[in-house]
Coordinates of C-alpha atoms and ligand atoms in Angstrom, one line a residue:
Chain A
M1 CA 28.8 -15.1 10.5
A2 CA 27.8 -15.6 7.0
I3 CA 24.0 -15.2 6.6
V4 CA 24.1 -15.6 2.8
T5 CA 26.2 -18.2 1.0
L6 CA 26.5 -18.8 -2.7
Q7 CA 28.7 -21.7 -3.8
N8 CA 29.5 -22.4 -7.4
V9 CA 26.1 -21.1 -8.4
T10 CA 25.3 -21.5 -12.1
Y11 CA 22.0 -20.6 -13.5
K12 CA 20.2 -20.6 -16.9
Y13 CA 16.8 -19.1 -17.6
P14 CA 14.4 -21.6 -19.4
L15 CA 14.9 -19.8 -22.7
T16 CA 18.5 -18.8 -22.6
E17 CA 21.3 -20.8 -24.2
A18 CA 24.3 -19.8 -22.1
P19 CA 24.2 -19.6 -18.3
V20 CA 23.4 -16.1 -17.0
L21 CA 25.3 -16.8 -13.7
Q22 CA 28.4 -18.8 -13.9
N23 CA 30.2 -20.3 -10.9
V24 CA 29.3 -17.4 -8.6
N25 CA 30.7 -17.6 -5.1
L26 CA 29.6 -15.0 -2.6
Q27 CA 29.3 -14.7 1.1
V28 CA 27.5 -12.0 2.9
N29 CA 28.0 -11.6 6.7
E30 CA 25.3 -10.6 9.1
G31 CA 25.0 -6.8 9.1
E32 CA 27.1 -6.4 6.1
F33 CA 26.3 -4.0 3.2
V34 CA 27.3 -5.4 -0.1
A35 CA 27.0 -3.6 -3.4
V36 CA 26.8 -5.3 -6.7
I37 CA 28.0 -3.5 -9.8
G38 CA 28.1 -4.5 -13.4
P39 CA 27.4 -3.4 -17.0
N40 CA 23.9 -4.0 -18.5
G41 CA 23.1 -7.7 -18.9
A42 CA 25.9 -8.7 -16.4
G43 CA 23.4 -10.6 -14.4
K44 CA 22.8 -8.3 -11.4
S45 CA 19.0 -8.7 -11.5
T46 CA 19.3 -12.4 -11.9
L47 CA 21.6 -12.5 -8.9
C48 CA 19.1 -10.5 -6.9
Y49 CA 16.3 -12.9 -7.9
T50 CA 18.5 -15.8 -6.9
L51 CA 19.1 -14.3 -3.4
A52 CA 15.4 -13.6 -3.1
G53 CA 14.3 -17.1 -4.1
F54 CA 12.6 -16.1 -7.4
V55 CA 15.3 -18.0 -9.1
P56 CA 14.5 -20.9 -9.3
H57 CA 11.1 -20.9 -7.6
F58 CA 9.4 -18.3 -9.9
F59 CA 11.6 -18.3 -13.0
K60 CA 12.3 -22.0 -13.1
G61 CA 15.3 -22.8 -15.3
E62 CA 18.4 -24.7 -14.2
L63 CA 20.1 -23.7 -10.9
T64 CA 23.1 -25.7 -9.8
G65 CA 25.4 -25.0 -6.8
I66 CA 24.4 -24.0 -3.3
V67 CA 22.3 -21.0 -2.4
E68 CA 21.8 -20.7 1.4
V69 CA 20.3 -18.0 3.5
A70 CA 20.1 -18.2 7.3
G71 CA 21.1 -21.8 7.1
V72 CA 18.3 -22.9 4.7
E73 CA 19.1 -24.1 1.2
T74 CA 16.9 -22.7 -1.6
H75 CA 16.0 -26.1 -3.1
Q76 CA 14.9 -27.2 0.3
S77 CA 12.5 -24.3 0.7
S78 CA 9.5 -22.8 -0.9
L79 CA 9.1 -19.2 -2.1
N80 CA 6.5 -18.5 0.6
E81 CA 9.0 -19.4 3.3
W82 CA 11.9 -17.8 1.6
V83 CA 10.4 -14.3 1.2
L84 CA 10.0 -14.2 5.0
N85 CA 13.8 -14.2 5.3
V86 CA 14.7 -12.2 2.2
G87 CA 13.0 -9.0 1.2
L88 CA 13.2 -7.8 -2.4
A89 CA 12.6 -4.4 -3.9
F90 CA 13.4 -3.3 -7.5
Q91 CA 13.5 -0.6 -10.0
N92 CA 10.0 0.5 -11.0
P93 CA 8.2 1.7 -7.9
F94 CA 4.9 1.8 -9.8
N95 CA 4.9 -1.9 -10.4
Q96 CA 5.6 -2.7 -6.8
I97 CA 2.4 -1.1 -5.6
S98 CA -0.1 -3.9 -5.0
G99 CA -2.9 -2.0 -6.7
A100 CA -5.4 -3.3 -4.3
K101 CA -5.1 -0.6 -1.6
Y102 CA -6.4 2.9 -1.2
T103 CA -3.9 4.4 1.2
V104 CA -0.2 4.0 1.9
F105 CA -1.0 2.7 5.3
E106 CA -3.1 -0.1 3.8
E107 CA -0.5 -0.7 1.1
I108 CA 2.1 -1.4 3.7
A109 CA -0.2 -3.6 5.7
F110 CA -0.8 -5.8 2.6
G111 CA 2.1 -8.1 3.3
L112 CA 1.1 -8.5 6.9
E113 CA -2.4 -9.4 5.9
N114 CA -1.0 -12.0 3.6
I115 CA 1.0 -13.7 6.2
G116 CA -1.8 -13.6 8.7
V117 CA -0.6 -11.1 11.3
P118 CA -3.5 -10.4 13.7
R119 CA -5.2 -7.0 13.2
G120 CA -4.1 -5.8 16.6
E121 CA -0.4 -6.2 15.8
M122 CA -0.6 -4.9 12.3
K123 CA -1.2 -1.2 13.2
P124 CA 1.9 -0.7 15.5
R125 CA 4.1 -2.6 13.0
V126 CA 3.0 -0.4 10.1
E127 CA 3.4 2.7 12.2
K128 CA 6.9 1.7 13.2
A129 CA 7.9 1.0 9.7
L130 CA 6.5 4.3 8.4
A131 CA 8.5 6.2 11.1
L132 CA 11.6 4.2 10.3
T133 CA 11.6 5.3 6.6
G134 CA 10.3 8.8 7.4
I135 CA 7.1 8.6 5.5
S136 CA 4.6 8.8 8.3
D137 CA 3.1 11.9 6.8
L138 CA 2.2 10.0 3.6
A139 CA 0.1 7.4 5.5
D140 CA -3.3 8.6 4.3
R141 CA -2.3 9.4 0.7
S142 CA -3.1 7.2 -2.3
P143 CA 0.0 5.3 -3.4
Y144 CA -0.7 6.4 -6.9
S145 CA -0.6 10.1 -6.1
L146 CA 3.0 10.0 -4.9
S147 CA 6.3 11.0 -6.6
G148 CA 8.6 8.3 -7.8
G149 CA 10.9 8.7 -4.8
Q150 CA 8.0 8.6 -2.4
Q151 CA 6.5 5.5 -4.1
Q152 CA 9.9 3.8 -3.9
R153 CA 10.1 4.5 -0.2
V154 CA 6.6 3.1 0.2
A155 CA 7.8 -0.1 -1.7
L156 CA 10.8 -0.3 0.7
T157 CA 8.6 0.2 3.7
S158 CA 6.2 -2.5 2.5
I159 CA 9.1 -4.9 2.5
L160 CA 10.7 -3.7 5.7
V161 CA 7.5 -4.1 7.6
M162 CA 7.8 -7.8 7.1
E163 CA 11.1 -7.7 9.0
P164 CA 13.3 -9.8 6.6
K165 CA 16.7 -10.9 7.7
V166 CA 18.3 -9.8 4.4
L167 CA 17.3 -6.9 2.2
V168 CA 17.9 -7.2 -1.5
L169 CA 17.6 -4.1 -3.7
D170 CA 17.8 -4.2 -7.4
E171 CA 18.7 -0.7 -8.7
P172 CA 16.1 1.0 -6.6
T173 CA 17.0 4.4 -7.8
S174 CA 17.5 3.8 -11.5
Q175 CA 14.2 5.4 -12.4
M176 CA 14.5 8.3 -9.8
D177 CA 15.5 11.9 -10.4
P178 CA 18.2 13.3 -8.1
I179 CA 15.7 14.2 -5.4
G180 CA 14.1 10.7 -5.5
T181 CA 17.6 9.1 -5.4
R182 CA 18.6 11.1 -2.3
E183 CA 15.3 10.2 -0.6
V184 CA 15.7 6.5 -1.3
F185 CA 19.4 6.4 -0.3
G186 CA 18.4 8.1 2.9
V187 CA 16.3 5.1 3.7
I188 CA 19.0 2.7 2.7
R189 CA 21.5 4.5 4.9
T190 CA 19.1 4.1 7.9
M191 CA 18.9 0.4 7.2
A192 CA 22.7 0.1 7.0
E193 CA 23.2 2.0 10.2
R194 CA 20.7 -0.2 12.0
G195 CA 22.8 -3.2 11.1
M196 CA 20.5 -4.7 8.4
T197 CA 22.1 -7.1 6.0
V198 CA 21.8 -5.4 2.6
V199 CA 22.7 -6.5 -1.0
L200 CA 22.3 -3.6 -3.4
A201 CA 22.7 -3.8 -7.2
E202 CA 23.4 -0.3 -8.2
H203 CA 25.1 1.8 -10.9
K204 CA 25.7 5.0 -8.9
V205 CA 29.2 4.3 -7.7
E206 CA 29.5 7.5 -5.7
W207 CA 26.6 6.4 -3.5
I208 CA 28.1 2.9 -3.2
A209 CA 31.4 4.3 -2.1
A210 CA 29.7 6.2 0.7
F211 CA 27.7 3.2 2.0
A212 CA 29.0 -0.2 1.1
D213 CA 31.2 -2.4 3.2
R214 CA 32.1 -4.4 0.2
V215 CA 31.7 -4.3 -3.6
V216 CA 31.2 -7.2 -6.0
A217 CA 31.8 -6.5 -9.6
L218 CA 29.9 -8.8 -11.9
K219 CA 30.6 -9.3 -15.6
D220 CA 29.0 -11.8 -18.0
G221 CA 27.5 -13.6 -15.0
Q222 CA 30.9 -14.1 -13.3
V223 CA 32.4 -12.4 -10.3
L224 CA 35.2 -10.2 -11.6
L225 CA 36.2 -8.5 -8.4
D226 CA 35.1 -8.7 -4.8
G227 CA 36.6 -6.4 -2.1
K228 CA 36.6 -3.1 -0.3
P229 CA 34.8 -0.3 -2.2
G230 CA 38.1 1.8 -2.4
E231 CA 39.9 -1.1 -4.1
V232 CA 37.2 -2.4 -6.4
L233 CA 35.7 0.9 -7.5
T234 CA 39.1 2.2 -8.5
S235 CA 40.5 -0.9 -10.1
P236 CA 41.8 -0.4 -13.7
L237 CA 40.0 -3.6 -14.7
L238 CA 36.6 -2.0 -14.4
E239 CA 37.0 0.6 -17.2
E240 CA 38.4 -2.1 -19.6
A241 CA 35.5 -4.3 -18.8
G242 CA 32.9 -1.6 -19.7
F243 CA 31.7 -0.7 -16.2
G244 CA 30.6 2.8 -15.5
I245 CA 33.1 4.3 -13.1
S246 CA 33.3 7.5 -11.1
R247 CA 34.4 10.6 -12.9
Y248 CA 36.6 11.5 -9.9
T249 CA 38.4 8.2 -10.3
S250 CA 39.0 8.7 -14.0
T251 CA 40.1 12.3 -13.5
A252 CA 42.5 11.3 -10.8
R253 CA 43.9 8.5 -12.9
K254 CA 44.7 11.0 -15.6
A255 CA 46.2 13.3 -13.1
K256 CA 48.3 10.5 -11.7
E257 CA 49.7 9.8 -15.1
M258 CA 50.7 13.5 -15.3
G259 CA 52.1 13.4 -11.8
L260 CA 49.5 15.6 -10.3
W261 CA 47.9 12.9 -8.0
K262 CA 50.4 11.9 -5.3
K263 CA 48.5 9.3 -3.3
D264 CA 48.4 5.6 -4.2
Q265 CA 44.7 5.3 -3.6
L266 CA 42.4 6.8 -6.3
P267 CA 39.3 8.6 -5.2
V268 CA 35.7 7.7 -5.9
T269 CA 33.7 10.5 -4.3
L270 CA 34.1 14.3 -4.6
E271 CA 35.3 14.5 -1.0
E272 CA 38.0 12.0 -1.5
A273 CA 39.1 13.8 -4.7
V274 CA 39.2 17.2 -3.1
E275 CA 41.1 15.9 -0.2
G276 CA 43.6 14.1 -2.4
F277 CA 44.3 17.1 -4.6
R278 CA 44.8 19.3 -1.5
S279 CA 47.4 17.1 0.0
Chain B
M1 CA -7.4 11.5 -12.0
H2 CA -4.5 11.2 -9.6
E3 CA -6.0 10.3 -6.3
R4 CA -8.2 7.8 -8.1
L5 CA -7.8 4.1 -7.8
S6 CA -10.0 2.1 -10.1
F7 CA -13.5 3.5 -10.4
Y8 CA -14.1 3.7 -6.7
V9 CA -15.4 7.0 -5.4
H10 CA -14.5 7.5 -1.7
R11 CA -17.7 8.8 0.0
D12 CA -19.9 7.9 2.9
S13 CA -23.3 6.6 2.0
P14 CA -25.6 3.7 2.9
L15 CA -24.6 2.0 -0.3
H16 CA -20.9 2.4 0.6
R17 CA -21.5 0.9 4.0
L18 CA -23.2 -2.3 2.7
N19 CA -21.1 -5.4 2.8
P20 CA -19.4 -6.0 -0.5
L21 CA -21.0 -9.4 -0.9
T22 CA -24.4 -7.9 -0.5
K23 CA -23.7 -5.5 -3.3
L24 CA -22.3 -8.3 -5.4
T25 CA -25.5 -10.3 -4.7
M26 CA -27.5 -7.3 -5.7
V27 CA -25.7 -7.0 -9.0
F28 CA -26.3 -10.7 -9.9
A29 CA -29.9 -10.6 -8.7
F30 CA -30.7 -7.6 -10.9
I31 CA -29.1 -9.3 -13.9
L32 CA -30.9 -12.6 -13.3
L33 CA -34.2 -10.8 -12.7
S34 CA -33.9 -8.8 -15.9
F35 CA -33.3 -11.9 -17.9
G36 CA -35.4 -14.4 -16.0
S37 CA -38.5 -12.5 -15.0
P38 CA -41.6 -13.5 -16.9
W39 CA -42.8 -9.9 -16.9
Y40 CA -41.7 -7.9 -20.0
W41 CA -41.2 -4.5 -18.2
T42 CA -38.9 -5.9 -15.4
P43 CA -35.6 -4.5 -16.7
H44 CA -37.2 -1.1 -17.5
I45 CA -38.7 -0.9 -14.0
L46 CA -35.4 -1.9 -12.5
I47 CA -33.6 0.9 -14.3
V48 CA -36.0 3.6 -13.3
L49 CA -37.2 2.6 -9.9
V50 CA -34.2 0.8 -8.5
I51 CA -30.9 1.5 -10.2
L52 CA -31.4 5.2 -10.6
P53 CA -32.6 5.8 -7.0
L54 CA -29.7 3.7 -5.8
S55 CA -27.2 5.9 -7.5
F56 CA -28.6 8.8 -5.5
I57 CA -28.6 6.8 -2.2
G58 CA -25.0 5.9 -2.9
R59 CA -24.2 9.6 -3.6
V60 CA -22.6 8.7 -6.9
Q61 CA -25.4 10.0 -9.2
R62 CA -23.1 12.4 -11.0
E63 CA -20.5 9.8 -11.8
Y64 CA -23.1 7.2 -12.7
L65 CA -25.1 9.5 -14.9
L66 CA -22.0 10.6 -16.7
T67 CA -21.0 7.0 -17.4
A68 CA -24.5 6.2 -18.5
A69 CA -24.7 9.2 -20.8
R70 CA -21.3 8.6 -22.3
L71 CA -21.1 4.8 -22.5
I72 CA -24.0 2.8 -21.3
F73 CA -26.9 4.4 -23.2
P74 CA -25.1 4.9 -26.5
A75 CA -24.0 1.3 -26.5
A76 CA -27.6 0.1 -25.6
G77 CA -29.0 2.5 -28.2
F78 CA -26.8 1.0 -30.8
L79 CA -27.8 -2.5 -29.8
F80 CA -31.4 -1.5 -30.0
L81 CA -31.1 -0.1 -33.5
M82 CA -29.2 -3.1 -34.8
Q83 CA -31.6 -5.6 -33.4
S84 CA -34.7 -3.7 -34.5
L85 CA -33.4 -3.6 -38.0
F86 CA -31.8 -6.9 -38.5
Q87 CA -33.8 -9.3 -36.3
P88 CA -35.7 -11.5 -38.7
I89 CA -38.7 -12.2 -36.5
G90 CA -42.3 -11.2 -36.3
Q91 CA -45.2 -10.6 -38.7
T92 CA -46.5 -7.2 -37.7
V93 CA -44.6 -5.1 -40.2
W94 CA -44.4 -1.5 -39.2
F95 CA -42.5 -0.4 -42.3
R96 CA -40.3 -1.6 -45.0
W97 CA -37.2 0.0 -46.5
W98 CA -35.0 -1.5 -49.1
V99 CA -34.3 -5.1 -47.8
L100 CA -35.0 -4.1 -44.2
E101 CA -38.2 -4.9 -42.5
V102 CA -39.0 -3.5 -39.1
T103 CA -41.5 -5.5 -37.2
H104 CA -43.3 -4.9 -34.0
E105 CA -41.8 -8.1 -32.5
A106 CA -38.2 -7.2 -33.4
V107 CA -38.6 -3.8 -31.8
A108 CA -40.1 -5.2 -28.7
F109 CA -37.3 -7.7 -28.5
A110 CA -34.7 -5.1 -29.0
F111 CA -36.2 -2.8 -26.5
V112 CA -36.1 -5.4 -23.7
N113 CA -32.6 -6.5 -24.6
A114 CA -31.2 -3.0 -24.6
A115 CA -32.8 -2.5 -21.1
R116 CA -31.2 -5.8 -19.9
I117 CA -27.8 -4.5 -21.1
I118 CA -28.3 -1.3 -19.3
V119 CA -29.3 -3.1 -16.1
M120 CA -26.2 -5.3 -16.4
V121 CA -23.6 -2.6 -17.0
S122 CA -25.3 -0.1 -14.6
S123 CA -25.4 -2.4 -11.7
F124 CA -21.8 -3.3 -12.1
T125 CA -20.9 0.4 -12.4
L126 CA -22.7 1.1 -9.2
L127 CA -20.9 -1.7 -7.5
L128 CA -17.5 -0.4 -8.7
L129 CA -18.3 3.2 -7.8
T130 CA -19.3 2.4 -4.2
T131 CA -17.0 -0.6 -3.3
H132 CA -13.4 -0.3 -2.3
P133 CA -11.5 -3.0 -4.3
S134 CA -9.6 -4.1 -1.3
E135 CA -12.7 -4.6 0.8
L136 CA -14.2 -6.6 -1.9
M137 CA -11.1 -8.7 -2.1
S138 CA -10.7 -9.2 1.6
D139 CA -14.4 -10.0 2.1
L140 CA -14.4 -12.6 -0.7
T141 CA -11.2 -14.3 0.3
R142 CA -12.5 -14.4 3.9
R143 CA -15.5 -16.3 2.6
G144 CA -13.2 -18.8 0.9
L145 CA -12.6 -17.4 -2.6
P146 CA -9.0 -18.3 -3.6
S147 CA -6.9 -15.2 -3.2
Q148 CA -5.3 -15.5 -6.6
F149 CA -8.8 -15.4 -8.1
A150 CA -9.8 -12.4 -6.0
Y151 CA -6.6 -10.6 -7.0
V152 CA -7.3 -11.1 -10.7
I153 CA -10.7 -9.4 -10.3
I154 CA -9.3 -6.6 -8.3
S155 CA -6.4 -5.8 -10.5
T156 CA -8.6 -6.0 -13.6
L157 CA -10.8 -3.5 -12.0
Q158 CA -8.0 -1.0 -11.8
I159 CA -6.1 -1.8 -15.0
I160 CA -8.5 0.3 -17.1
P161 CA -7.8 3.6 -15.4
Q162 CA -4.2 2.7 -15.3
M163 CA -4.1 2.0 -19.0
Q164 CA -5.9 5.3 -19.6
A165 CA -3.3 7.1 -17.6
K166 CA -0.5 5.3 -19.5
A167 CA -2.1 5.9 -22.9
Q168 CA -2.2 9.6 -22.0
T169 CA 1.5 9.6 -21.2
I170 CA 2.3 7.7 -24.4
I171 CA 0.1 9.9 -26.5
A172 CA 1.8 13.0 -25.0
A173 CA 5.2 11.5 -25.8
Q174 CA 4.4 10.5 -29.3
R175 CA 2.7 13.8 -30.0
S176 CA 5.8 15.6 -28.9
R177 CA 7.6 13.6 -31.6
G178 CA 5.1 14.7 -34.2
L179 CA 2.3 12.1 -33.9
D180 CA -1.0 13.4 -35.2
T181 CA -3.8 12.8 -32.7
Q182 CA -6.0 15.8 -33.4
S183 CA -7.1 15.7 -37.1
S184 CA -9.8 13.6 -38.8
F185 CA -11.2 10.5 -37.4
V186 CA -9.6 8.0 -39.8
K187 CA -6.2 9.6 -39.5
R188 CA -6.5 9.6 -35.8
V189 CA -7.4 5.9 -35.7
G190 CA -4.4 5.2 -37.9
A191 CA -2.2 7.3 -35.7
L192 CA -3.2 5.2 -32.7
V193 CA -1.5 2.1 -34.0
P194 CA 2.0 3.0 -32.7
L195 CA 0.5 3.3 -29.2
V196 CA -0.6 -0.3 -29.1
G197 CA 2.9 -1.8 -28.8
P198 CA 4.1 0.1 -25.8
L199 CA 0.7 -0.2 -24.1
V200 CA 0.4 -4.0 -24.5
F201 CA 4.1 -5.1 -24.3
G202 CA 4.7 -2.7 -21.5
S203 CA 1.8 -4.4 -19.7
L204 CA 3.1 -7.9 -20.1
V205 CA 6.5 -7.1 -18.6
E206 CA 4.6 -5.2 -15.9
V207 CA 2.5 -8.2 -15.1
E208 CA 5.6 -10.3 -14.4
E209 CA 7.1 -7.5 -12.2
R210 CA 3.8 -7.1 -10.4
A211 CA 3.6 -10.8 -9.7
I212 CA 7.1 -10.8 -8.3
A213 CA 6.3 -7.7 -6.2
I214 CA 3.2 -9.2 -4.5
E215 CA 4.8 -12.6 -4.2
A216 CA 7.7 -10.9 -2.3
R217 CA 5.0 -9.7 0.1
G218 CA 3.8 -13.2 0.9
F219 CA 0.7 -13.1 -1.4
T220 CA 0.5 -16.9 -1.9
S221 CA 1.4 -17.6 1.7
S222 CA -0.3 -20.6 3.1
H223 CA -1.3 -18.7 6.3
A224 CA -4.9 -17.7 6.7
K225 CA -5.0 -14.1 5.7
T226 CA -6.1 -11.3 8.1
S227 CA -7.5 -7.9 7.2
L228 CA -6.5 -4.5 8.4
R229 CA -10.0 -3.1 7.8
E230 CA -13.0 -4.5 9.6
I231 CA -15.7 -5.2 7.0
P232 CA -19.2 -4.7 8.2
D233 CA -21.7 -7.5 7.7
S234 CA -24.8 -6.5 9.5
R235 CA -28.1 -8.2 10.1
F236 CA -29.6 -5.9 7.5
D237 CA -27.0 -7.2 5.0
Q238 CA -27.9 -10.8 5.6
I239 CA -31.6 -10.1 5.3
L240 CA -31.1 -8.2 2.1
R241 CA -29.1 -10.9 0.6
G242 CA -31.7 -13.4 1.5
A243 CA -34.5 -11.3 0.1
L244 CA -32.6 -10.8 -3.2
I245 CA -32.0 -14.6 -3.6
V246 CA -35.7 -15.3 -2.8
S247 CA -36.9 -12.7 -5.4
V248 CA -34.7 -14.3 -8.0
L249 CA -36.0 -17.7 -7.2
L250 CA -39.6 -16.5 -7.3
A251 CA -39.0 -14.9 -10.7
F252 CA -37.7 -18.2 -12.1
V253 CA -40.4 -20.3 -10.5
S254 CA -43.2 -18.1 -11.8
R255 CA -41.6 -18.2 -15.2
L256 CA -41.7 -22.0 -15.2
W257 CA -45.2 -21.9 -13.8
L258 CA -46.5 -19.6 -16.6
S259 CA -44.8 -21.4 -19.5
Ligands
LIG301 N1 13.3 -13.7 -17.7 C1 14.4 -13.9 -18.5 N2 14.4 -14.9 -19.4 C2 15.4 -15.1 -20.2 N3 16.6 -14.4 -20.2 C3 16.6 -13.4 -19.3 C4 15.5 -13.1 -18.4 N4 15.9 -12.0 -17.7 C5 17.1 -11.7 -18.0 N5 17.6 -12.5 -19.0 C6 18.9 -12.5 -19.6 O1 19.9 -12.7 -18.7 C7 21.0 -11.8 -18.8 C8 21.3 -11.1 -17.5 O2 20.2 -10.2 -17.3 P1 20.0 -9.4 -16.0 O3 18.7 -8.7 -16.1 O4 20.2 -10.2 -14.8 O5 21.2 -8.3 -16.1 P2 21.4 -6.9 -15.3 O6 22.8 -6.9 -14.9 O7 20.4 -6.8 -14.3 O8 21.2 -5.9 -16.4 P3 20.6 -4.4 -16.3 O9 21.8 -3.5 -15.9 O10 20.1 -4.1 -17.7 O11 19.5 -4.4 -15.3 C9 20.7 -10.9 -20.0 O12 21.4 -11.5 -21.1 C10 19.2 -11.1 -20.2 O13 18.9 -11.0 -21.5
LIG302 MG1 18.8 -5.4 -13.9

């Protein structure tokens, strides 16, 4: 069952000349994990904002086509209602901290306070969310005293505690060091395993290959490819179009030209490469 | 620096335990009294006999006195000097120098004005030092202040320490690229110019991102907000607020009466 549907979506920011999204068609099924890749300026963030309702409700501009989540059309809804269905987290963890709270626990409760959850329900919900993302031990710390990876996990928890139907993540690890990246992907993996519907814009293709059910390649606001990670991430079209691709894929492609790679399928991750060269 | 959010100092004291609105009322009452009272020495008395003891009651005397010594008193001193020298009022000339004339009236006027400034800044400082921003925000929105408005107050309160922290980062980065921040004053001021761009433009982009982030957490939701923390509002709070308002009214009435 499709929970997210985009039909012929075209969008232009108030100040841009050309559309930033052009005729985008996309369906995401319930429980599916879809990764969105694309070079800089391809429109990944804009797509995320569209899914999360900030386009058009926050950014204004011209949006045509149909954007539907859980059976509701974006034009028929308000941002306030929309954010209850779609949670959004993005790159800079520092800017996602409300700035009004003293501890991580209070920070995570902020969203619940806003939507009027009674005090008695708040505590168990925050505790559950903290346990889910594995940051219960940070509960009493100040959000500003944390590392980037920890802050980003707090940001994710702050969204998850609101129990959205769809989670939209815009390059949540782009400002993380390798440790932070691993921490954040740990949380994303938990979400995926629990059957959460996730749309993730991300550059790090090796992580995508490990997690995603499907990959959408975006270029100049248009969908270039949409398919299984193994197919999309190894497509020769990507490199031509200026996408960052896995070094294992490019190595194996060279090896294939020289007759050293025997399989049809090219690898994306180290494991796949090792396995392929062995056989 | 790190565990610090805005100016708030996390401690347990009678002042910390007061309701945020009571403290806010106190701030405005002190300010109104120092400007509105008919008695000349009111602001001076407030500083010595009320604000100073309060900083001890709130257990933030160290932080307060530091701020006072570094910021409040120098600024008030400067104001005093300028007004004493350049205020063209009064006949009782104390001394003359070049085109300047220092009169008794100008000095008296400057002295009370400086004290008023000290009262104003000091009482706000005490409020900020002893009140958790989030409690202030919850309490005010609970009493009907629009949450957007409350948020503007709260985030402004903490933008200064954040800007400081960011300026430190930028300075460190620029210095590592050879920026001079340690020689003479004029040179240093000139050298600060390259910091302004990243600081301000960075902030504008940040403002948009912040707005999105809190919006994603239902900030402008039409539901009535709830609060995780219970905010005390005791009988004592209510009586104190009443007393403060009455004293301000009395001051204004007696002023009208005497004039
Ligand atoms: N608020 C805005 N107003 C006007 N134009 C914008 C705005 N945000 C983005 N754009 C433009 O829209 C296009 C797509 O930007 P977008 O941020 O969606 O790309 P992206 O794929 O997320 O890029 P990146 O990899 O750099 O994050 C770019 O040309 C950008 O300049
Ligand atoms: Mg982006």
